[in-house]
Coordinates of C-alpha atoms in Angstrom, one line a residue:
M1 CA 33.8 -70.3 3.2
S2 CA 30.5 -71.5 4.7
A3 CA 28.4 -74.2 3.0
K4 CA 25.4 -72.1 4.1
E5 CA 26.1 -69.2 1.8
F6 CA 27.2 -68.4 -1.7
G7 CA 26.8 -65.8 -4.4
I8 CA 25.2 -66.1 -7.8
I9 CA 25.8 -63.8 -10.8
G10 CA 23.0 -64.2 -13.4
L11 CA 19.6 -64.8 -11.9
G12 CA 17.6 -65.9 -14.9
R13 CA 15.8 -69.2 -15.3
M14 CA 18.6 -71.4 -14.0
G15 CA 20.4 -69.1 -11.6
G16 CA 17.2 -67.7 -10.2
N17 CA 15.6 -71.2 -9.6
L18 CA 18.8 -72.5 -8.0
A19 CA 18.7 -69.5 -5.7
L20 CA 15.1 -70.3 -4.7
Q21 CA 16.0 -73.9 -4.0
A22 CA 19.0 -73.0 -1.9
I23 CA 17.1 -70.4 0.2
E24 CA 14.4 -73.1 0.9
K25 CA 17.2 -75.3 2.3
G26 CA 18.4 -72.6 4.6
V27 CA 21.3 -71.2 2.5
R28 CA 22.0 -67.5 2.3
V29 CA 22.3 -66.4 -1.3
V30 CA 23.7 -63.1 -2.4
G31 CA 22.7 -62.3 -6.0
F32 CA 23.7 -59.8 -8.7
T33 CA 22.2 -59.6 -12.1
H34 CA 21.8 -56.9 -14.8
G35 CA 18.5 -55.1 -14.4
G36 CA 18.3 -55.9 -10.7
V37 CA 17.0 -58.9 -8.7
S38 CA 13.4 -59.8 -9.4
P39 CA 10.7 -59.0 -6.9
E40 CA 10.0 -62.8 -6.5
L41 CA 13.6 -63.4 -5.5
I42 CA 13.7 -60.3 -3.2
Q43 CA 10.6 -61.6 -1.5
A44 CA 12.2 -65.0 -1.1
R45 CA 15.0 -63.2 0.7
V46 CA 17.8 -63.3 -1.8
T47 CA 20.3 -60.6 -0.7
Q48 CA 20.6 -58.2 -3.6
A49 CA 24.0 -56.8 -4.5
R50 CA 24.1 -53.6 -6.6
D51 CA 27.4 -54.4 -8.2
L52 CA 30.3 -56.9 -8.1
K53 CA 32.0 -55.1 -5.3
G54 CA 28.8 -55.2 -3.2
L55 CA 28.5 -58.9 -3.9
A56 CA 32.1 -59.6 -2.7
T57 CA 31.6 -57.4 0.4
A58 CA 28.4 -59.3 1.3
L59 CA 30.0 -62.7 1.3
H60 CA 32.3 -64.2 4.0
T61 CA 35.8 -65.3 2.9
P62 CA 36.8 -67.5 1.3
R63 CA 33.9 -66.9 -1.1
V64 CA 32.1 -69.1 -3.6
V65 CA 30.5 -67.4 -6.5
F66 CA 28.4 -69.2 -9.2
L67 CA 28.1 -67.8 -12.7
Y68 CA 24.9 -68.5 -14.7
I69 CA 25.3 -66.3 -17.7
P70 CA 25.4 -67.1 -21.5
A71 CA 28.7 -68.7 -22.8
G72 CA 31.1 -66.6 -24.7
P73 CA 33.1 -63.3 -24.4
A74 CA 30.8 -62.2 -21.6
V75 CA 32.3 -64.8 -19.3
D76 CA 35.8 -63.5 -19.8
T77 CA 34.7 -59.9 -19.4
L78 CA 33.0 -60.8 -16.1
L79 CA 36.1 -62.7 -14.9
D80 CA 38.2 -59.7 -15.6
E81 CA 36.0 -57.6 -13.4
M82 CA 35.8 -60.3 -10.7
T83 CA 39.5 -60.5 -10.3
R84 CA 39.5 -56.9 -9.1
V85 CA 37.1 -57.6 -6.2
L86 CA 37.8 -61.2 -5.2
Q87 CA 40.7 -62.4 -3.1
S88 CA 43.2 -65.3 -3.2
G89 CA 41.4 -68.5 -2.2
D90 CA 38.0 -67.5 -3.5
I91 CA 36.2 -70.0 -5.9
V92 CA 34.5 -69.0 -9.1
V93 CA 32.0 -71.7 -10.5
D94 CA 30.9 -71.4 -14.1
G95 CA 27.6 -73.2 -14.2
G96 CA 26.7 -72.2 -17.8
N97 CA 27.3 -74.0 -21.1
S98 CA 30.9 -72.8 -21.7
Y99 CA 33.1 -74.7 -24.1
W100 CA 35.4 -77.0 -22.1
G101 CA 38.6 -75.7 -23.8
D102 CA 37.7 -72.2 -22.7
S103 CA 37.2 -73.5 -19.2
I104 CA 40.7 -75.0 -19.1
R105 CA 42.1 -71.7 -20.2
R106 CA 40.1 -69.8 -17.6
H107 CA 41.2 -72.2 -14.9
Q108 CA 44.9 -71.5 -15.7
R109 CA 44.3 -67.8 -15.9
L110 CA 42.6 -67.5 -12.6
Q111 CA 45.1 -69.9 -10.9
H112 CA 47.9 -67.4 -11.6
Q113 CA 45.9 -64.8 -9.6
G114 CA 45.3 -67.1 -6.6
L115 CA 41.7 -67.9 -7.5
E116 CA 40.1 -71.3 -8.0
F117 CA 37.9 -72.0 -11.0
V118 CA 35.4 -74.9 -11.3
D119 CA 33.5 -75.7 -14.6
L120 CA 30.1 -77.0 -13.6
G121 CA 27.9 -78.7 -16.2
T122 CA 24.3 -78.2 -15.0
S123 CA 21.5 -80.4 -16.3
G124 CA 17.8 -80.9 -15.4
G125 CA 16.4 -77.8 -16.9
I126 CA 14.4 -75.3 -15.0
E127 CA 12.6 -78.0 -13.0
G128 CA 16.0 -79.4 -11.9
A129 CA 17.3 -76.0 -10.9
R130 CA 14.2 -75.5 -8.7
H131 CA 13.9 -79.0 -7.2
G132 CA 17.1 -80.8 -7.6
A133 CA 19.7 -80.6 -10.4
C134 CA 22.3 -82.8 -12.0
F135 CA 25.9 -81.5 -11.7
M136 CA 29.1 -82.5 -13.5
A137 CA 32.0 -80.7 -11.9
G138 CA 35.5 -80.2 -13.3
G139 CA 38.4 -78.8 -11.2
S140 CA 41.1 -79.4 -8.7
E141 CA 40.5 -81.8 -5.7
A142 CA 41.0 -78.9 -3.3
A143 CA 38.4 -76.6 -4.9
I144 CA 35.8 -79.4 -5.4
R145 CA 36.1 -80.5 -1.7
R146 CA 35.1 -77.0 -0.6
I147 CA 32.1 -76.7 -2.8
E148 CA 30.8 -80.3 -2.7
P149 CA 28.5 -79.7 0.2
I150 CA 26.7 -77.0 -1.8
L151 CA 26.5 -79.1 -4.9
K152 CA 25.2 -82.2 -3.2
M153 CA 22.6 -80.1 -1.4
L154 CA 21.3 -78.6 -4.6
A155 CA 21.4 -81.9 -6.7
L156 CA 19.1 -84.8 -6.7
P157 CA 20.4 -87.9 -4.8
G158 CA 23.2 -89.4 -7.0
G159 CA 23.0 -86.4 -9.3
Y160 CA 26.5 -85.1 -8.7
V161 CA 29.9 -86.2 -10.0
H162 CA 33.4 -84.8 -9.8
A163 CA 34.1 -85.8 -13.4
G164 CA 37.8 -84.9 -13.4
G165 CA 40.2 -82.0 -13.7
P166 CA 39.7 -78.6 -15.3
G167 CA 37.4 -78.8 -18.3
A168 CA 35.9 -82.2 -17.4
G169 CA 32.7 -80.8 -16.1
H170 CA 31.8 -78.8 -19.2
F171 CA 33.1 -81.6 -21.5
T172 CA 30.8 -84.2 -19.9
K173 CA 27.9 -81.8 -20.1
L174 CA 28.7 -81.2 -23.8
V175 CA 28.6 -85.0 -24.4
H176 CA 25.4 -85.1 -22.4
N177 CA 23.9 -82.5 -24.7
G178 CA 24.9 -84.4 -27.8
I179 CA 23.2 -87.5 -26.4
E180 CA 20.1 -85.4 -25.7
F181 CA 20.0 -84.1 -29.3
G182 CA 20.1 -87.7 -30.6
M183 CA 17.3 -88.8 -28.3
L184 CA 15.2 -85.8 -29.2
Q185 CA 15.6 -86.5 -32.9
A186 CA 14.7 -90.2 -32.5
I187 CA 11.6 -89.4 -30.5
G188 CA 10.5 -86.8 -33.0
E189 CA 10.9 -89.2 -35.9
G190 CA 8.9 -91.8 -34.0
L191 CA 6.1 -89.4 -33.5
D192 CA 6.1 -88.5 -37.2
L193 CA 5.7 -92.1 -38.0
L194 CA 2.8 -92.4 -35.7
E195 CA 1.1 -89.5 -37.4
H196 CA 1.5 -91.2 -40.8
F197 CA -0.2 -94.5 -39.9
P198 CA -2.9 -95.4 -42.5
E199 CA -5.6 -94.8 -39.9
R200 CA -5.8 -92.2 -37.1
L201 CA -4.1 -93.4 -34.0
K202 CA -4.7 -92.4 -30.4
I203 CA -1.3 -90.9 -30.2
A204 CA -1.8 -89.1 -26.9
N205 CA -2.7 -92.5 -25.4
V206 CA 0.3 -94.2 -27.0
L207 CA 2.7 -91.6 -25.6
E208 CA 1.1 -92.0 -22.1
C209 CA 1.5 -95.8 -22.4
W210 CA 5.2 -95.4 -23.3
R211 CA 5.7 -93.5 -20.1
H212 CA 4.9 -96.7 -18.0
G213 CA 7.2 -99.6 -18.2
S214 CA 8.5 -99.2 -21.8
V215 CA 12.1 -99.4 -22.7
I216 CA 12.0 -95.8 -24.0
R217 CA 10.3 -94.3 -20.9
S218 CA 12.1 -91.1 -20.0
W219 CA 11.6 -87.5 -19.0
L220 CA 11.7 -86.5 -22.6
I221 CA 8.7 -88.9 -23.3
D222 CA 7.0 -87.4 -20.3
L223 CA 7.4 -83.9 -21.6
L224 CA 6.2 -84.8 -25.1
A225 CA 3.2 -86.7 -23.7
R226 CA 2.2 -83.7 -21.7
A227 CA 2.7 -81.2 -24.5
Y228 CA 1.0 -83.3 -27.1
H229 CA -2.1 -83.6 -24.9
A230 CA -2.2 -79.8 -24.2
E231 CA -1.3 -78.4 -27.7
D232 CA -2.0 -78.9 -31.3
I233 CA 1.3 -80.1 -32.8
K234 CA 0.4 -78.7 -36.2
Q235 CA 0.3 -75.2 -34.7
V236 CA 3.8 -75.4 -33.2
P237 CA 6.4 -73.7 -35.4
S238 CA 8.7 -76.2 -37.0
Y239 CA 11.7 -73.9 -36.6
V240 CA 14.0 -75.3 -33.9
E241 CA 16.5 -73.0 -32.3
D242 CA 19.6 -73.9 -30.2
T243 CA 22.6 -72.2 -28.8
G244 CA 25.2 -74.2 -30.8
E245 CA 27.0 -76.2 -28.1
V246 CA 26.5 -79.5 -29.9
N247 CA 28.2 -78.0 -33.0
W248 CA 31.3 -77.8 -30.8
L249 CA 30.9 -81.4 -29.9
V250 CA 30.7 -82.5 -33.5
D251 CA 33.9 -80.5 -34.2
D252 CA 35.6 -82.2 -31.3
A253 CA 34.5 -85.6 -32.6
I254 CA 36.0 -84.9 -36.0
R255 CA 39.3 -83.8 -34.4
M256 CA 39.3 -86.8 -32.1
E257 CA 38.3 -89.1 -35.0
V258 CA 35.4 -90.5 -33.1
P259 CA 32.4 -91.4 -35.3
V260 CA 29.2 -89.7 -34.0
P261 CA 26.7 -90.2 -36.9
V262 CA 23.5 -89.9 -34.8
I263 CA 24.6 -86.7 -32.9
A264 CA 25.9 -85.1 -36.1
Q265 CA 22.7 -85.9 -38.0
S266 CA 20.6 -84.5 -35.2
V267 CA 22.5 -81.2 -35.6
M268 CA 21.9 -81.3 -39.4
Q269 CA 18.2 -81.8 -38.8
L270 CA 18.1 -78.7 -36.7
F271 CA 19.6 -76.7 -39.5
A272 CA 17.0 -78.2 -41.9
S273 CA 14.2 -77.0 -39.6
R274 CA 15.4 -73.4 -40.1
D275 CA 15.8 -73.6 -43.9
E276 CA 12.8 -71.9 -45.4
Q277 CA 14.4 -71.4 -48.9
K278 CA 15.7 -74.9 -49.3
L279 CA 18.1 -73.8 -52.0
W280 CA 19.7 -77.2 -52.0
A281 CA 16.4 -78.8 -53.1
R282 CA 15.9 -76.2 -55.8
A283 CA 19.4 -76.9 -57.1
I284 CA 18.6 -80.7 -57.2
A285 CA 15.3 -79.9 -59.1
M286 CA 17.2 -77.8 -61.6
M287 CA 19.7 -80.6 -62.3
R288 CA 17.1 -83.3 -62.6
H289 CA 15.1 -81.1 -64.9
G290 CA 18.2 -80.7 -67.0
F291 CA 19.2 -84.3 -67.4
G292 CA 15.8 -86.0 -67.4
G293 CA 13.2 -83.4 -68.1
H294 CA 11.8 -84.1 -64.6
P295 CA 9.1 -81.5 -63.7
Y296 CA 9.4 -78.7 -61.2
G297 CA 7.1 -79.2 -58.2
P298 CA 4.6 -82.0 -57.5
S299 CA 3.5 -84.3 -60.3
A300 CA 0.6 -86.7 -59.9
P301 CA 1.8 -89.2 -62.5
I302 CA 5.3 -89.4 -61.0
R303 CA 3.9 -89.8 -57.5
Q304 CA 1.7 -92.7 -58.8
E305 CA 4.7 -94.4 -60.4
R306 CA 6.7 -94.0 -57.2
R307 CA 4.0 -95.8 -55.3
T308 CA 3.2 -98.6 -57.8
G309 CA 6.3 -99.0 -59.9
R310 CA 7.6 -102.1 -58.0
I311 CA 5.4 -105.1 -58.3
S312 CA 7.0 -107.6 -55.9
A313 CA 9.4 -107.6 -53.0
A314 CA 13.1 -107.9 -53.5
P315 CA 14.4 -111.4 -53.9
T316 CA 16.3 -112.9 -51.0
L317 CA 20.0 -113.9 -51.1
S318 CA 21.6 -117.1 -50.1
S319 CA 24.4 -117.2 -47.6
D320 CA 26.9 -117.0 -50.4
G321 CA 25.3 -114.0 -51.9
D322 CA 23.5 -115.6 -54.9
L323 CA 19.9 -115.0 -55.6
K324 CA 17.8 -117.6 -53.8
R325 CA 14.6 -118.6 -55.5
S326 CA 11.6 -119.0 -53.2
T327 CA 9.8 -122.3 -52.8
A328 CA 6.7 -120.9 -54.5
V329 CA 8.6 -119.8 -57.6
R330 CA 10.4 -123.2 -57.9
R331 CA 7.0 -125.0 -57.6
Q332 CA 5.5 -122.7 -60.1
R333 CA 8.3 -123.3 -62.7
T334 CA 8.2 -127.0 -62.0
S335 CA 4.5 -127.1 -62.6
R336 CA 4.9 -125.2 -65.9
A337 CA 7.6 -127.5 -67.1
A338 CA 5.4 -130.6 -66.5
T339 CA 2.5 -129.1 -68.5
P340 CA 2.8 -129.5 -72.3
T341 CA 2.4 -126.3 -74.2
A342 CA 1.7 -125.7 -77.9
P343 CA 4.7 -124.6 -79.9
R344 CA 5.0 -120.8 -80.4
S345 CA 4.8 -119.5 -83.9
R346 CA 7.6 -117.4 -85.1
R347 CA 6.9 -113.8 -85.9
A348 CA 7.5 -112.7 -89.5

């Protein structure tokens, strides 16, 4: 195997941009994808393979082949086909978002056929694939040693780790995605609060300020600031789609008995964004109407009571949990006690 060539199956947004980055760095890339390699990649000098056999023939042995296809049964189908054209010692690298348990199984399966399998969590989005990604690799020491030069070349400085044995790459990427979901939810909630300030805020300027020196400065804040400046947020659909990997992480956390309330709630909020019927809310309304005669739909009097029903703030508690009267209340009562009052007449 040469660090100056590899194959990629799946030349979409991630695989295609990694191929462009590699070619710019002097690496020969042989690509195969359904529908054929795009004119842009052909012009960039990606070597097009017409089928898997052609891809295997075009690469020197021992080969390295990256997979950038959607997770699921398609990966197993592709691996079945690849075992017919690859040879002992070749390395297959799954750079997609496969479940880490599936990756352990695939490693064991290919190992019996003399092939190495590396699960490679890939982060950084399209921009990272094009200009420098973040890689989390899982696999044997021998396999990792052979592909490390390629991974370090395509990653940003410091953006590569051999996380552990088989499954570790995709597991660490899965945890990464869970953290990402929690961060997205918190930032989104913060923006919603900014939009509800009593007077109109210069939110675009606030977001731009947060990008410079704040504790929450991040790429996600950068992306939101850019999009908020360019688009009308009220015209963006509120339906949020995802491919479901973080659902797997929440399931893992339940089995591991690890509390992940923020990550789990962020998944629930995605579900809520897709719920147009809101049958749960309708059911609550039906029960409230039944036990209290509460109206269906908005009610101006009830809204007014919700906003004005409480007169004062909640009383504070002493260190032992008893109600603690404020100094003002004590003074007021002391003053009243010192002032003589006329006796009250009894009601008949």
